[in-house]
Short mmCIF file of C-alpha atoms in Angstrom, two decimals:
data_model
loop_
_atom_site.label_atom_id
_atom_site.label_comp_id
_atom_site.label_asym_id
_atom_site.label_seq_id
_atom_site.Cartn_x
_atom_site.Cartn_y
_atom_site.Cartn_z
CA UNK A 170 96.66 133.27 84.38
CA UNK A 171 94.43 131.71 87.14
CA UNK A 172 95.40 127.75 88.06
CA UNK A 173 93.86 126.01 90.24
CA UNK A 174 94.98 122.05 90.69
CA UNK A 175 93.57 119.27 91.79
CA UNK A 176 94.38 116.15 94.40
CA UNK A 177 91.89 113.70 95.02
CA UNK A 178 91.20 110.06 96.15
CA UNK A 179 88.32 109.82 93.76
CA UNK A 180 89.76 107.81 91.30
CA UNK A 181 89.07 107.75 87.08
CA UNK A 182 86.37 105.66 87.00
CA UNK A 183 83.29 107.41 87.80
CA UNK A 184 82.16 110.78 86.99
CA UNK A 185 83.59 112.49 90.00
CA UNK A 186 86.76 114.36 88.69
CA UNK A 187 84.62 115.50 85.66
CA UNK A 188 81.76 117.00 88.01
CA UNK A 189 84.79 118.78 89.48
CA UNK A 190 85.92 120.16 86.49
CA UNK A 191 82.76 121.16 85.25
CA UNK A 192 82.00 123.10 88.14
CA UNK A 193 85.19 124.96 88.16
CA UNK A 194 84.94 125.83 84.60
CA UNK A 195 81.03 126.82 84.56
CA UNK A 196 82.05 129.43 87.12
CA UNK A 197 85.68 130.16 85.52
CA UNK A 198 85.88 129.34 82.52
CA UNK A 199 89.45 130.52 81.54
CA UNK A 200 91.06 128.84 84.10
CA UNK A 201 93.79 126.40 83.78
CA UNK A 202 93.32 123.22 85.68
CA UNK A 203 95.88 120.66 86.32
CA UNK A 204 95.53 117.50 87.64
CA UNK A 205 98.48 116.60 90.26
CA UNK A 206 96.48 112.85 91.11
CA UNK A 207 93.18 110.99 91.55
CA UNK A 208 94.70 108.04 92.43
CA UNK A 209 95.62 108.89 96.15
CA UNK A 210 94.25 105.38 97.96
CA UNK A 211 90.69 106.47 99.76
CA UNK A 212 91.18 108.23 103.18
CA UNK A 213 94.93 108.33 103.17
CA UNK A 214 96.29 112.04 103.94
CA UNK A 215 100.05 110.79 104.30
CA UNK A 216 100.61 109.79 100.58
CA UNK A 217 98.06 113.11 99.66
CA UNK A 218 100.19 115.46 102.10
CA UNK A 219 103.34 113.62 100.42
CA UNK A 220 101.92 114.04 96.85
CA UNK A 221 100.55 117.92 97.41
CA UNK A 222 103.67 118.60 99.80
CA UNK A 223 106.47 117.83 96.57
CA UNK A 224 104.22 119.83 94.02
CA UNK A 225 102.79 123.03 94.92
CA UNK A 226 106.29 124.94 94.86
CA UNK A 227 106.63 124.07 91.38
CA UNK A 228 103.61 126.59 90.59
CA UNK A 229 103.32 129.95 90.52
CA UNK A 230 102.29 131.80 93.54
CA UNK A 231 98.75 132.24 93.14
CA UNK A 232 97.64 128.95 92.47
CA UNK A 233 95.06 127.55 94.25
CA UNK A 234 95.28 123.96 95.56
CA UNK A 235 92.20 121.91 96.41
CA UNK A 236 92.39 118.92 98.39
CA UNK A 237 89.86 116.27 97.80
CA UNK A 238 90.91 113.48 100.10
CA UNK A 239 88.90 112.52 103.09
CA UNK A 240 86.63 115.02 102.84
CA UNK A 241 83.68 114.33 104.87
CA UNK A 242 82.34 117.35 106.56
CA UNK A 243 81.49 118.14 110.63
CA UNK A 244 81.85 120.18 113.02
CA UNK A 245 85.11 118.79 114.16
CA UNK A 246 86.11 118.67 110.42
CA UNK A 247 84.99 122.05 108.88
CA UNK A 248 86.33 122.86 105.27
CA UNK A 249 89.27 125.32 105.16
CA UNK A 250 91.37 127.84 103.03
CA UNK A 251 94.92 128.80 103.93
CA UNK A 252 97.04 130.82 102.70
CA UNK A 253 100.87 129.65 102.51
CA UNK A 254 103.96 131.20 100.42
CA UNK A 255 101.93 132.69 98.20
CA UNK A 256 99.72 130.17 97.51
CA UNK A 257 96.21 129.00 98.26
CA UNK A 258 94.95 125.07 99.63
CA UNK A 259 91.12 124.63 100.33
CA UNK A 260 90.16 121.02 101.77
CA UNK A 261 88.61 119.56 105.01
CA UNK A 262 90.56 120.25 108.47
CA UNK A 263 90.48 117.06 108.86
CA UNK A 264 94.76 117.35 109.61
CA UNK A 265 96.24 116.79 106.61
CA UNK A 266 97.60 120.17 106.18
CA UNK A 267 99.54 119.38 109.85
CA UNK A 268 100.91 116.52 107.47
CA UNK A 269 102.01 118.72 104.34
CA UNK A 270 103.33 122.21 105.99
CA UNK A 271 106.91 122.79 108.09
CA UNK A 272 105.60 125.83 109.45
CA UNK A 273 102.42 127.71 110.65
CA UNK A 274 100.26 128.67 107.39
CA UNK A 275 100.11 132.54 106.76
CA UNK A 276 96.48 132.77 106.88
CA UNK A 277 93.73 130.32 107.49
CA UNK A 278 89.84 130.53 107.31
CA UNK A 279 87.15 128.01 107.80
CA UNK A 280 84.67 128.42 105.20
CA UNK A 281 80.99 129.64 105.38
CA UNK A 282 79.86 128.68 102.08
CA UNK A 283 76.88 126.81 101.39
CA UNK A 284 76.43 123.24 99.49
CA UNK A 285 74.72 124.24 95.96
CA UNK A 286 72.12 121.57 96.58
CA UNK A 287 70.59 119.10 99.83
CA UNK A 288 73.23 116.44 99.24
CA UNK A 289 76.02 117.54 101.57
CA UNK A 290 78.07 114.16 99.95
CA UNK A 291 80.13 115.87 97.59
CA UNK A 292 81.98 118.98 99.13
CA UNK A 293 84.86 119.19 96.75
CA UNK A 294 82.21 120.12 93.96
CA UNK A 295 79.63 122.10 96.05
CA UNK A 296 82.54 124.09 98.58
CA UNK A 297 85.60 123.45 97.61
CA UNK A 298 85.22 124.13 94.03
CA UNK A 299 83.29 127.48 94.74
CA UNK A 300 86.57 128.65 97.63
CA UNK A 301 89.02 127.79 94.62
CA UNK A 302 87.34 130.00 91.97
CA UNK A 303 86.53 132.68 94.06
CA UNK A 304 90.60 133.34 95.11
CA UNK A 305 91.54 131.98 91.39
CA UNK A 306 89.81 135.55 90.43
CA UNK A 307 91.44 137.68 93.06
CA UNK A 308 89.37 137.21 95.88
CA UNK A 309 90.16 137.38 99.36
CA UNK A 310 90.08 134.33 101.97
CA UNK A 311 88.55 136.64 104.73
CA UNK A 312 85.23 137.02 102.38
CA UNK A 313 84.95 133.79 102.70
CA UNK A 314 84.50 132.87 106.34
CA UNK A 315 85.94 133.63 109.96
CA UNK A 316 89.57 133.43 110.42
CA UNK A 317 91.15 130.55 112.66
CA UNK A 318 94.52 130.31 114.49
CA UNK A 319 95.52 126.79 113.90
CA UNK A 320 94.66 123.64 111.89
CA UNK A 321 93.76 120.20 113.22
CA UNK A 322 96.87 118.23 113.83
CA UNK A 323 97.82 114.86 113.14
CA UNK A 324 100.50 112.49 114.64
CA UNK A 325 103.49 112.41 111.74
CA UNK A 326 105.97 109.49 112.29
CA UNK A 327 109.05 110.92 112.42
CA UNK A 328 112.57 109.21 112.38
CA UNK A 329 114.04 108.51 115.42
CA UNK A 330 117.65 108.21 116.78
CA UNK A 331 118.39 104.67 119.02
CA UNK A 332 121.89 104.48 119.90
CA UNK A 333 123.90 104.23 116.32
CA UNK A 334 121.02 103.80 114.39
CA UNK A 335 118.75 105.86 112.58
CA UNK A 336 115.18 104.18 112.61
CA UNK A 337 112.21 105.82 109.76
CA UNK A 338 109.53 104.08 107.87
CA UNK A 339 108.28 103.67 104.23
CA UNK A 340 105.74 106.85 103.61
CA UNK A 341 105.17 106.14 100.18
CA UNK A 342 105.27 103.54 97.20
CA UNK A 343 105.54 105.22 93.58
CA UNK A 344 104.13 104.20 90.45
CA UNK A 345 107.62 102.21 89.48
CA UNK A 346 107.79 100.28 92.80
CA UNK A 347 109.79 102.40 94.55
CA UNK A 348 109.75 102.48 98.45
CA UNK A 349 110.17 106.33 99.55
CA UNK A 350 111.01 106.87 103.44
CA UNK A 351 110.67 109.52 105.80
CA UNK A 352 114.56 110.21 106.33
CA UNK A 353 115.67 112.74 104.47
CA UNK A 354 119.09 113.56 103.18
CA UNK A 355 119.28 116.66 105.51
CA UNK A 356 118.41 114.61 108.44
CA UNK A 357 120.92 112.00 107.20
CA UNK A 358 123.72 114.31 107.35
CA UNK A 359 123.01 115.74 110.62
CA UNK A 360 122.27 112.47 112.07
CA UNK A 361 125.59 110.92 110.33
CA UNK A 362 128.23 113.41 111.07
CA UNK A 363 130.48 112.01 108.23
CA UNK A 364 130.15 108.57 108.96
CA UNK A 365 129.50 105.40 107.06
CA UNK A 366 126.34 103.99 107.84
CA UNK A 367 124.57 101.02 106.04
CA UNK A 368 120.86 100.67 104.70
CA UNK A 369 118.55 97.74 106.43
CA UNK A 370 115.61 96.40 106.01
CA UNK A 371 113.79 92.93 106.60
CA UNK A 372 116.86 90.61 105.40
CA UNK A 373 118.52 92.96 102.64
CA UNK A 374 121.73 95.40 103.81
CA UNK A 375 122.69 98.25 101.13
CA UNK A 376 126.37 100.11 102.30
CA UNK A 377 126.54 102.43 99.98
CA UNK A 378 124.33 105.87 98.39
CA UNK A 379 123.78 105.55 94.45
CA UNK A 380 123.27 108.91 92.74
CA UNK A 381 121.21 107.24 89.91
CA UNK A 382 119.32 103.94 89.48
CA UNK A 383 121.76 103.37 86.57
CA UNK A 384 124.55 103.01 88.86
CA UNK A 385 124.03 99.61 89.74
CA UNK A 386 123.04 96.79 87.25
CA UNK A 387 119.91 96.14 85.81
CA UNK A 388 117.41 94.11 88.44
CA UNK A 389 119.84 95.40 91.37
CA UNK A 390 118.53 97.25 94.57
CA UNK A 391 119.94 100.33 95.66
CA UNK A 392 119.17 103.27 97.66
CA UNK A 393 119.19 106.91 96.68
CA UNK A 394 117.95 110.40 97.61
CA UNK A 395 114.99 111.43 94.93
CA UNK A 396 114.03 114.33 93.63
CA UNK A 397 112.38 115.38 96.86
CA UNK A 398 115.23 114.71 98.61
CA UNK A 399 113.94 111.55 100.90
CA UNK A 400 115.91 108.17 100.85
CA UNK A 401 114.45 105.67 98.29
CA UNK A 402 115.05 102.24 98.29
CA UNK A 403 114.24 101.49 94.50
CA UNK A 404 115.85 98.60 91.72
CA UNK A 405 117.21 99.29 88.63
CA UNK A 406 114.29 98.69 85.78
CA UNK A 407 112.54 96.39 88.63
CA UNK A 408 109.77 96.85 91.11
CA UNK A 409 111.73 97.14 94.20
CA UNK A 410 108.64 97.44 96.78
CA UNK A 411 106.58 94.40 95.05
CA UNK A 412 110.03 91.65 94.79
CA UNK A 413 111.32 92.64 98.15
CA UNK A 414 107.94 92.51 100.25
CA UNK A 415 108.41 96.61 101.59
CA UNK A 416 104.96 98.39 102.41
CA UNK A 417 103.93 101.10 103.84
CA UNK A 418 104.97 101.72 107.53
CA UNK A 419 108.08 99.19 107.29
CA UNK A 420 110.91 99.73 109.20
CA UNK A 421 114.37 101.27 107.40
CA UNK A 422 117.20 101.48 109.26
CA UNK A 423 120.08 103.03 109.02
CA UNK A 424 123.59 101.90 110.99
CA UNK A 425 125.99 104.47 111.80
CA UNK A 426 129.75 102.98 112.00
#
């Protein structure tokens, strides 16, 4: 069964997704599409890589992933498909795949194909959409252009260690409020070595992991490791990120004892 998903910053309002869509399924008709989101904010590759990043490994291998976030075209910027774990991504070099993969992709080619008419506006329909249906049947990513060694990188913040303290930002605000950072519980255990360490940020101090937002009382904050395994500062049935003023790129700290 050939799927091929979709993350995009265009949004349900216009007709953008369902151009998409239609061109997919006038070449491919039997395919399965899924939509992972259209509601990445325009231009912004961290909360796409973040979205994409804690997906894809729930499909099967063979999937193809297309990436329709900042997708404007140039030389500096050409389109893309990589191969990675079994699966396929096709979307702009424009560095988000430095974002979304831990290690170097297994295969990656910049594309050769041609827009489908003179507007060269609208490459997830006219390039990426004809890269995804082509490997969705079988294909091969070397038919489709010349192969590359590398993608274009981006800076990722990263957590950093200052004395006793662990210091990573906010990388992501869900749909219930909650404030996702970069520090994961891996690099929480490594950094902690079995010690106690409390949870700040702005005014607010949390000393203590929850394993579920029903551990504390309802309209309490709390911090916890989510499904993708990166500390979350979140409130029980409240919207943690709107009440207590956290955005994207704040400051979380966490203080080793």
């Amino acid at each position: 069964m050939a799927i091929i998903t979709l993350t995009t910053d265009l949004g349900l309002k216009d007709y953008y997704v369902s151009a998409v869509k239609g061109s997919i399924l006038s070449q491919l008709p039997d395919v399965t599409i899924v939509d992972i989101s259209h509601l990445i904010p325009s231009f912004n590759l961290q909360e796409a890589a973040y979205v994409l990043k804690n997906s894809f490994p729930n499909f099967p291998e063979g999937t193809v992933h297309i990436i329709g976030v900042n997708t404007e075209l140039s030389v500096n910027t050409p389109p893309v498909g990589i191969e990675l774990s079994g699966h396929f991504f096709i979307g702009a070099d424009n560095g988000i795949f430095s974002l979304m993969f831990d290690k170097v992709p297994d295969k990656i080619v910049e594309l050769s194909i041609q827009h489908d008419t003179s507007n060269p506006n609208f490459p997830t329909r006219d390039i990426f959409a004809k890269a995804a249906c082509h490997l969705a049947r079988g294909g091969t990513l070397e038919l489709l252009g010349s192969l590359k060694s590398s993608v274009n990188e981006r800076i990722l913040f990263r957590p950093v260690s200052v004395g006793d303290n662990l210091r990573g930002t906010i990388i992501y605000i869900d749909s219930y409020n909650n404030a996702v950072t970069n520090i994961t519980k891996n690099l929480l255990k490594e950094a902690g070595k079995g010690r106690n360490f409390s949870i700040r940020f702005g005014s607010h101090e949390i000393d203590k992991l929850s394993k579920t937002y029903q551990d504390v009382v309802e309209g309490e904050i709390l911090a916890l490791y989510n499904a993708a395994g990166h500390l979350e500062i979140a409130m029980n049935r409240g919207k943690a990120s709107q009440l207590l003023n956290l955005h994207m790129g704040d400051t979380i700290t966490v203080a080793f004892q």
